[in-house]
């Protein structure tokens, strides 16, 4: 979560660009993103140089010795680095960034998702106002100084900037907070060599969290082939795939992944639930928070999805899509709106719930508090965790009613470490057998499959939880009235005493 001070820095940059003539919010976001990426490239290069000094041997570098642009002009690679041009005079800074640094940035990742996303990118700062670029560079440099040790937190900046779009969230496109993503990744536990996908990837937060999980837990034992898949190099099939319908989000995700050592993922423009997506039985892990507001054009929906759930509601179509795209034995952790859990006014909702219970292995439902996505949305959501089997396997389903996630549930979302169920959730996830001994009055417990079937596949928590009512004994009515009369008498006496003190003026 970013602080109020950081938001003020973003607002200041935004205001300067607005005053300078860049008034389209999407253009503002795009150009700030380019500058952020340029600075992070330089930070990455600085880390490489420090590592070289420690190891005493050369390592691969981002910036070449020289770079030649389309005009056949040549510049030294070091001149294109943020640390070099950020202190130049406005006119010289503009010349370097416009003619060299930006064109060079577009050449990175040859034939990769990044190069495809950047193919039609244009430098958006007006040539007649070099001082605007100078102000933006200074603002971004100050802004990102807060994030030098926490590159992953840059997603929070994107989320805040996206909140300024008048259309933000109209398709349910809200970035999932990092701590929620990390919890979901631990549910799925992606491993080296496994193919991982987010069919609605946004800024690639889930893919980055999965990559960090793999490096943090399995890095030391990874083979050369697994590293090639991780980075998407040497002809290996990329381990990370993501699909998105917003070109700006694609550019952000490609830059974000590259900065996290995922150099050549399969991130591309694709309407995941359309007929253009025919991927099936491919992925080991799917992690997603798909858009779940509105519906899509019936004629364009992939027929295989309609065969599973006859609907045009995106929240149902995406879950059906996950089942189709997973391999047998593939795992999924995805976010759904609460309506998916219990709605009965549409046959499709019941169809999907029955599919998860009867034909797949539904393992867990985590009910999240409605404030998780504030201030951008107050929608109530849950996490579904399941394994694709196409042969059933649901035995007991673990339910957990998360009441807090370590942050306040108001629009401010300030840290609140005393109220955080996530550590308990993850601890219990590793010992599910013991959950069978839990009472239905607890936050979590196991529910047998047959009980869910008997409740017509209703996934509501309250359907299975037991509420204990505390009996409170009140005094008899006569005693309460007597107490009230005594209080009134005391108040009248004190008012009379006060009136006497004031000389009868009260």
XYZ file of C-alpha atoms in Angstrom:
506
model
C 0.000 0.000 0.000
C 1.323 3.435 -0.897
C 1.259 6.281 1.607
C -0.476 9.620 1.393
C 2.904 11.301 0.801
C 3.540 9.042 -2.208
C 0.082 9.753 -3.593
C 0.829 13.472 -3.289
C 3.973 12.974 -5.403
C 1.935 11.195 -8.079
C -0.650 13.981 -7.988
C 2.077 16.610 -8.383
C 3.510 14.898 -11.491
C 0.002 14.458 -12.872
C -0.780 18.146 -12.352
C 2.426 19.279 -14.100
C 1.712 17.079 -17.114
C -1.856 18.333 -17.231
C -0.662 21.935 -17.158
C 1.848 21.072 -19.897
C -0.868 19.950 -22.287
C -1.009 16.162 -21.687
C -4.628 16.086 -20.587
C -5.778 12.581 -21.523
C -5.469 10.539 -18.292
C -4.448 7.415 -20.221
C -1.644 9.365 -21.941
C -0.482 10.635 -18.548
C -0.330 7.098 -17.153
C 1.441 5.766 -20.244
C 4.141 8.440 -20.225
C 4.739 8.193 -16.480
C 5.096 4.440 -16.947
C 7.748 4.901 -19.643
C 9.758 7.162 -17.354
C 9.373 4.754 -14.448
C 10.673 1.941 -16.636
C 13.667 3.975 -17.822
C 14.648 4.672 -14.227
C 14.203 1.049 -13.183
C 16.367 -0.111 -16.102
C 19.150 2.077 -14.794
C 18.643 0.735 -11.252
C 18.889 -2.786 -12.611
C 22.098 -1.894 -14.452
C 23.570 -0.398 -11.274
C 22.862 -3.647 -9.429
C 24.623 -5.589 -12.189
C 27.667 -3.321 -11.879
C 27.767 -3.810 -8.115
C 27.517 -7.569 -8.569
C 30.389 -7.483 -11.072
C 32.568 -5.758 -8.506
C 31.709 -8.385 -5.910
C 32.300 -11.355 -8.215
C 35.259 -9.923 -10.108
C 33.909 -11.104 -13.461
C 31.828 -9.537 -16.265
C 28.043 -10.011 -16.396
C 25.480 -9.313 -19.169
C 24.481 -5.647 -19.352
C 21.312 -3.894 -20.498
C 22.912 -0.848 -22.100
C 25.288 -1.287 -25.065
C 28.558 0.596 -25.522
C 26.909 2.554 -28.345
C 23.428 2.897 -29.795
C 22.479 4.004 -33.317
C 18.972 5.346 -33.898
C 16.887 5.388 -37.109
C 18.516 8.690 -38.085
C 21.925 6.983 -38.023
C 22.879 9.116 -35.039
C 25.130 7.388 -32.517
C 25.327 7.894 -28.771
C 27.294 6.231 -26.007
C 25.143 3.728 -24.104
C 25.901 5.333 -20.749
C 24.405 8.614 -21.990
C 20.992 6.953 -22.327
C 20.910 5.959 -18.670
C 18.602 7.741 -16.258
C 21.425 8.615 -13.888
C 23.120 10.441 -16.770
C 20.332 12.372 -18.486
C 18.286 13.262 -15.379
C 20.678 16.113 -14.523
C 20.957 17.518 -18.071
C 19.446 20.820 -19.131
C 15.863 20.500 -20.383
C 16.677 20.778 -24.111
C 19.523 18.259 -23.960
C 17.496 15.892 -21.807
C 14.654 15.982 -24.317
C 17.028 15.297 -27.232
C 18.560 12.260 -25.508
C 15.282 10.732 -24.373
C 13.358 11.448 -27.583
C 16.045 10.363 -30.061
C 17.882 7.672 -28.134
C 16.630 6.486 -24.729
C 13.016 5.883 -25.780
C 13.862 4.251 -29.148
C 16.426 2.060 -27.372
C 13.843 1.057 -24.765
C 11.593 -0.230 -27.567
C 14.355 -2.523 -28.889
C 14.653 -4.531 -25.675
C 13.382 -8.098 -25.595
C 13.819 -9.042 -29.253
C 10.698 -10.831 -30.580
C 9.318 -10.998 -27.048
C 6.032 -10.061 -25.402
C 7.679 -6.802 -24.410
C 8.729 -5.924 -27.971
C 5.232 -6.743 -29.259
C 3.610 -4.567 -26.586
C 5.993 -1.681 -27.369
C 5.817 -1.975 -31.153
C 3.464 0.986 -31.665
C 4.473 2.953 -28.579
C 5.166 6.644 -29.138
C 6.981 9.243 -27.051
C 4.231 11.470 -25.712
C 6.049 14.586 -24.469
C 5.634 17.596 -26.792
C 8.843 18.728 -28.518
C 8.071 22.386 -27.884
C 8.046 21.941 -24.103
C 11.267 20.236 -23.013
C 10.802 21.706 -19.538
C 7.723 19.491 -19.101
C 9.866 16.376 -19.547
C 12.426 17.813 -17.130
C 9.738 18.351 -14.475
C 8.314 14.870 -15.029
C 11.760 13.236 -14.788
C 12.472 15.082 -11.528
C 9.074 14.099 -10.149
C 9.427 10.423 -11.106
C 12.943 10.299 -9.662
C 11.695 11.597 -6.313
C 8.679 9.309 -6.449
C 10.583 6.091 -7.162
C 13.216 6.786 -4.523
C 10.563 5.411 -2.125
C 10.493 2.114 -4.019
C 14.121 1.301 -4.834
C 14.127 -1.737 -2.535
C 10.557 -2.783 -3.279
C 10.068 -2.964 -7.045
C 7.034 -5.228 -6.602
C 5.217 -2.391 -4.868
C 5.196 -0.440 -8.135
C 1.891 -2.160 -8.852
C 0.353 -0.032 -6.112
C 1.435 3.047 -8.034
C -0.230 1.741 -11.191
C -3.380 1.019 -9.199
C -3.454 4.541 -7.813
C -2.873 6.063 -11.248
C -5.554 3.864 -12.789
C -8.003 5.070 -10.158
C -7.782 8.473 -11.815
C -9.267 7.156 -15.044
C -12.954 7.971 -15.333
C -13.456 4.470 -16.743
C -11.410 2.684 -14.084
C -13.175 -0.340 -12.709
C -16.101 -0.324 -15.129
C -15.113 -3.822 -16.213
C -14.099 -4.975 -12.768
C -10.442 -4.240 -13.506
C -9.009 -3.689 -10.046
C -5.529 -4.737 -9.109
C -5.387 -7.436 -6.450
C -3.447 -6.286 -3.340
C -0.038 -7.955 -3.064
C -0.743 -9.701 0.249
C -3.885 -11.307 -1.193
C -1.975 -12.421 -4.309
C 0.797 -13.915 -2.211
C -1.709 -15.868 -0.117
C -3.335 -17.259 -3.264
C 0.043 -18.209 -4.722
C 0.791 -20.208 -1.573
C -2.481 -22.074 -2.023
C -1.441 -23.140 -5.542
C 2.298 -23.514 -4.755
C 3.634 -23.156 -8.341
C 6.899 -25.041 -8.888
C 9.837 -24.840 -11.318
C 8.928 -26.020 -14.787
C 5.172 -25.736 -14.263
C 3.253 -23.596 -16.753
C 1.462 -20.709 -15.035
C -1.207 -18.443 -16.496
C -3.356 -15.450 -15.620
C -5.971 -15.051 -18.401
C -6.825 -11.529 -17.178
C -3.347 -10.409 -16.195
C -3.637 -6.612 -15.901
C -0.239 -5.411 -14.655
C 0.970 -9.053 -14.247
C 0.802 -8.984 -10.462
C -0.109 -12.657 -10.111
C 2.631 -13.743 -12.509
C 5.205 -11.688 -10.608
C 4.032 -13.085 -7.266
C 4.291 -16.611 -8.708
C 7.802 -15.901 -10.016
C 8.901 -14.573 -6.618
C 7.393 -17.647 -4.918
C 9.351 -19.991 -7.183
C 12.607 -18.124 -6.673
C 12.079 -17.849 -2.945
C 11.298 -21.540 -2.420
C 12.960 -23.489 -5.221
C 15.732 -21.339 -6.714
C 18.686 -23.356 -5.406
C 17.457 -26.623 -6.941
C 16.396 -25.340 -10.362
C 17.957 -26.914 -13.468
C 19.220 -25.000 -16.498
C 16.110 -26.071 -18.429
C 13.846 -24.777 -15.657
C 15.671 -21.435 -15.624
C 15.256 -21.169 -19.406
C 11.515 -21.741 -19.000
C 11.378 -19.238 -16.118
C 12.980 -16.493 -18.204
C 11.615 -17.657 -21.559
C 15.085 -17.917 -23.085
C 17.003 -20.370 -25.322
C 13.862 -21.489 -27.114
C 12.159 -22.848 -23.994
C 8.385 -22.628 -23.691
C 7.720 -19.661 -21.390
C 6.670 -20.653 -17.888
C 4.532 -17.512 -17.473
C 1.569 -16.587 -19.693
C -0.857 -13.710 -19.416
C -3.661 -12.369 -21.588
C -5.093 -8.871 -21.520
C -7.398 -6.694 -23.646
C -5.925 -3.318 -22.647
C -2.805 -2.316 -24.582
C -1.594 -0.004 -21.823
C -1.886 -2.820 -19.286
C 0.048 -5.100 -21.644
C 2.929 -2.632 -21.816
C 2.939 -2.238 -18.056
C 2.867 -6.013 -17.512
C 5.680 -6.623 -20.013
C 7.866 -3.952 -18.359
C 6.972 -5.228 -14.895
C 7.907 -8.835 -15.739
C 11.168 -7.846 -17.393
C 12.198 -5.964 -14.265
C 11.533 -9.163 -12.291
C 13.889 -11.260 -14.443
C 11.063 -12.801 -16.496
C 12.520 -11.673 -19.797
C 10.303 -13.405 -22.366
C 6.884 -14.413 -21.003
C 3.933 -15.193 -23.236
C 1.991 -12.008 -22.502
C -0.289 -10.950 -25.315
C -3.435 -9.180 -26.431
C -6.318 -11.633 -26.250
C -9.957 -11.694 -25.212
C -9.722 -14.805 -23.087
C -13.369 -15.870 -23.286
C -13.687 -15.251 -27.018
C -13.520 -17.741 -29.848
C -9.952 -16.584 -30.543
C -8.783 -18.353 -27.400
C -8.753 -22.082 -28.082
C -6.168 -23.059 -25.439
C -7.106 -26.158 -23.470
C -5.417 -28.678 -21.158
C -2.165 -26.709 -21.081
C -1.466 -25.056 -17.729
C -0.425 -26.482 -14.378
C -1.468 -23.406 -12.394
C -3.945 -20.594 -12.990
C -4.018 -17.559 -10.692
C -6.515 -14.839 -11.482
C -8.836 -12.077 -10.427
C -10.892 -11.803 -13.616
C -13.294 -8.986 -14.450
C -16.700 -9.791 -13.031
C -19.059 -7.017 -13.914
C -21.278 -6.945 -16.928
C -21.463 -9.436 -19.751
C -19.977 -10.054 -23.179
C -21.244 -10.467 -26.726
C -22.921 -13.877 -26.887
C -21.856 -14.386 -30.491
C -18.188 -14.023 -29.610
C -18.109 -16.350 -26.577
C -16.157 -19.547 -27.106
C -18.675 -22.356 -27.599
C -16.806 -24.743 -25.290
C -17.457 -22.343 -22.391
C -21.151 -22.031 -23.187
C -21.340 -25.824 -23.159
C -20.201 -25.820 -19.526
C -22.164 -22.750 -18.344
C -24.836 -21.375 -20.644
C -24.410 -17.702 -19.770
C -22.827 -14.444 -20.836
C -21.834 -13.431 -17.296
C -18.066 -12.956 -17.224
C -17.611 -14.193 -13.647
C -18.953 -17.618 -14.666
C -17.315 -17.764 -18.077
C -13.872 -17.152 -16.628
C -14.122 -19.976 -14.081
C -15.264 -22.280 -16.883
C -12.298 -21.040 -18.910
C -9.881 -21.886 -16.092
C -11.186 -25.451 -16.052
C -10.725 -25.760 -19.801
C -7.200 -24.304 -19.829
C -5.872 -26.395 -16.931
C -4.235 -29.778 -17.382
C -5.670 -32.724 -15.497
C -4.223 -32.234 -12.021
C -3.808 -28.495 -12.596
C -4.544 -26.154 -9.683
C -6.422 -22.874 -9.601
C -6.840 -20.095 -7.049
C -9.178 -17.402 -8.327
C -11.307 -14.566 -6.983
C -15.050 -14.512 -7.625
C -17.834 -12.163 -6.493
C -19.974 -13.554 -3.697
C -22.917 -13.967 -6.061
C -21.178 -16.942 -7.655
C -21.416 -18.741 -4.301
C -25.161 -18.657 -3.809
C -27.155 -17.017 -6.628
C -30.050 -19.192 -7.704
C -32.007 -16.910 -10.035
C -29.908 -18.123 -12.971
C -29.399 -21.783 -13.847
C -25.794 -21.115 -14.904
C -24.648 -20.283 -11.361
C -25.882 -23.615 -10.091
C -24.347 -25.371 -13.101
C -20.913 -24.016 -12.282
C -21.073 -24.854 -8.579
C -22.224 -28.387 -9.368
C -19.377 -28.757 -11.883
C -16.783 -27.814 -9.265
C -18.186 -30.200 -6.667
C -19.150 -33.203 -8.791
C -16.664 -33.226 -11.684
C -13.638 -31.466 -10.173
C -12.014 -31.305 -6.747
C -13.168 -28.213 -4.882
C -10.775 -27.782 -1.974
C -11.383 -24.442 -0.290
C -13.468 -21.287 -0.227
C -12.011 -18.222 1.517
C -14.657 -15.567 2.164
C -13.004 -12.132 2.141
C -14.310 -8.954 3.802
C -15.845 -6.415 1.448
C -13.173 -3.787 2.196
C -10.325 -5.706 0.530
C -10.672 -3.754 -2.741
C -11.447 -0.353 -1.254
C -11.314 2.503 -2.083
C -11.933 1.344 -5.662
C -14.708 -1.135 -4.965
C -16.678 -2.379 -1.982
C -17.719 -5.633 -3.670
C -17.776 -8.763 -1.520
C -15.567 -11.522 -2.901
C -14.246 -14.988 -2.178
C -11.311 -17.131 -3.263
C -12.019 -20.507 -4.850
C -9.270 -23.125 -4.686
C -9.754 -26.217 -6.829
C -7.969 -28.906 -8.833
C -9.038 -30.042 -12.279
C -9.741 -33.769 -12.363
C -12.726 -34.187 -14.723
C -13.509 -37.186 -12.519
C -14.653 -35.664 -9.244
C -12.647 -35.978 -6.050
C -14.359 -33.427 -3.836
C -14.497 -34.906 -0.365
C -14.488 -32.172 2.259
C -14.460 -28.479 1.376
C -12.597 -26.132 3.709
C -14.416 -22.886 4.498
C -12.687 -19.903 6.122
C -14.472 -16.675 6.993
C -11.720 -14.065 6.783
C -12.663 -11.080 8.916
C -9.505 -9.000 8.443
C -6.464 -8.937 6.173
C -3.957 -6.779 8.045
C -5.356 -3.455 6.826
C -8.286 -1.309 7.867
C -11.367 -2.035 5.782
C -12.243 1.601 5.106
C -11.193 3.687 2.111
C -7.838 4.545 3.723
C -6.702 0.895 4.030
C -4.079 1.736 6.635
C -1.925 -1.106 8.063
C -3.642 -2.913 10.938
C -1.309 -5.695 12.025
C -3.388 -6.620 15.071
C -6.255 -7.703 12.849
C -4.945 -10.107 10.239
C -6.339 -13.574 9.521
C -3.922 -14.389 6.700
C -1.192 -16.025 8.849
C -3.858 -18.209 10.466
C -5.325 -19.102 7.061
C -1.958 -20.198 5.687
C -1.095 -22.146 8.828
C -4.400 -24.020 8.751
C -4.104 -24.641 4.998
C -1.071 -26.837 5.696
C -3.008 -28.890 8.293
C -6.444 -29.340 6.763
C -7.049 -32.737 8.387
C -7.139 -31.054 11.789
C -9.888 -28.724 10.568
C -12.330 -31.600 10.753
C -12.306 -31.224 14.535
C -13.321 -27.561 14.424
C -16.750 -26.466 15.592
C -19.111 -24.758 13.174
C -18.953 -21.670 15.400
C -15.273 -21.127 14.449
C -13.915 -19.045 11.565
C -12.988 -22.189 9.647
C -14.103 -25.788 9.355
C -14.535 -28.652 6.884
C -17.865 -29.372 5.196
C -18.527 -32.840 3.741
C -19.437 -32.964 0.062
C -22.804 -34.581 0.746
C -23.868 -31.684 2.937
C -23.146 -29.272 0.082
C -25.102 -31.492 -2.312
C -28.028 -31.600 0.128
C -27.992 -27.779 0.185
C -28.344 -27.691 -3.609
C -24.664 -26.698 -4.063
C -25.033 -23.470 -2.119
C -21.559 -22.220 -1.131
C -22.687 -19.549 1.371
C -20.697 -19.577 4.603
C -23.778 -18.927 6.724
C -25.393 -22.021 5.246
C -22.935 -24.183 7.153
C -21.823 -22.034 10.097
C -23.535 -22.321 13.458
C -24.426 -19.112 15.267
C -24.369 -19.152 19.046
C -26.731 -16.727 20.750
C -25.793 -15.464 24.195
C -28.729 -15.294 26.590
C -28.856 -12.009 28.459
C -30.985 -11.712 31.601
C -32.570 -8.278 32.094
C -34.157 -7.014 35.375
C -37.946 -7.009 35.664
C -39.774 -4.108 33.982
C -40.910 -2.678 37.328
C -37.315 -2.476 38.511
C -36.178 -0.700 35.329
C -39.034 1.862 35.648
C -38.148 2.478 39.296
C -34.519 3.149 38.315
C -35.663 5.617 35.643
C -37.887 7.468 38.127
C -34.995 7.764 40.573
C -32.698 9.128 37.843
C -35.318 11.680 36.811
C -35.744 12.796 40.429
C -31.992 13.216 40.829
C -31.798 15.265 37.607
C -34.697 17.508 38.703
C -33.038 18.119 42.080
C -29.721 19.088 40.475
C -31.449 21.420 37.981
C -33.221 23.159 40.867
C -29.932 23.521 42.726
C -28.241 24.955 39.611
C -31.118 27.416 39.101
C -30.764 28.615 42.675
C -27.001 29.158 42.180
C -27.676 31.254 39.091
C -30.189 33.453 40.891
C -33.249 31.933 39.285
C -32.163 32.844 35.762
C -32.160 29.302 34.372
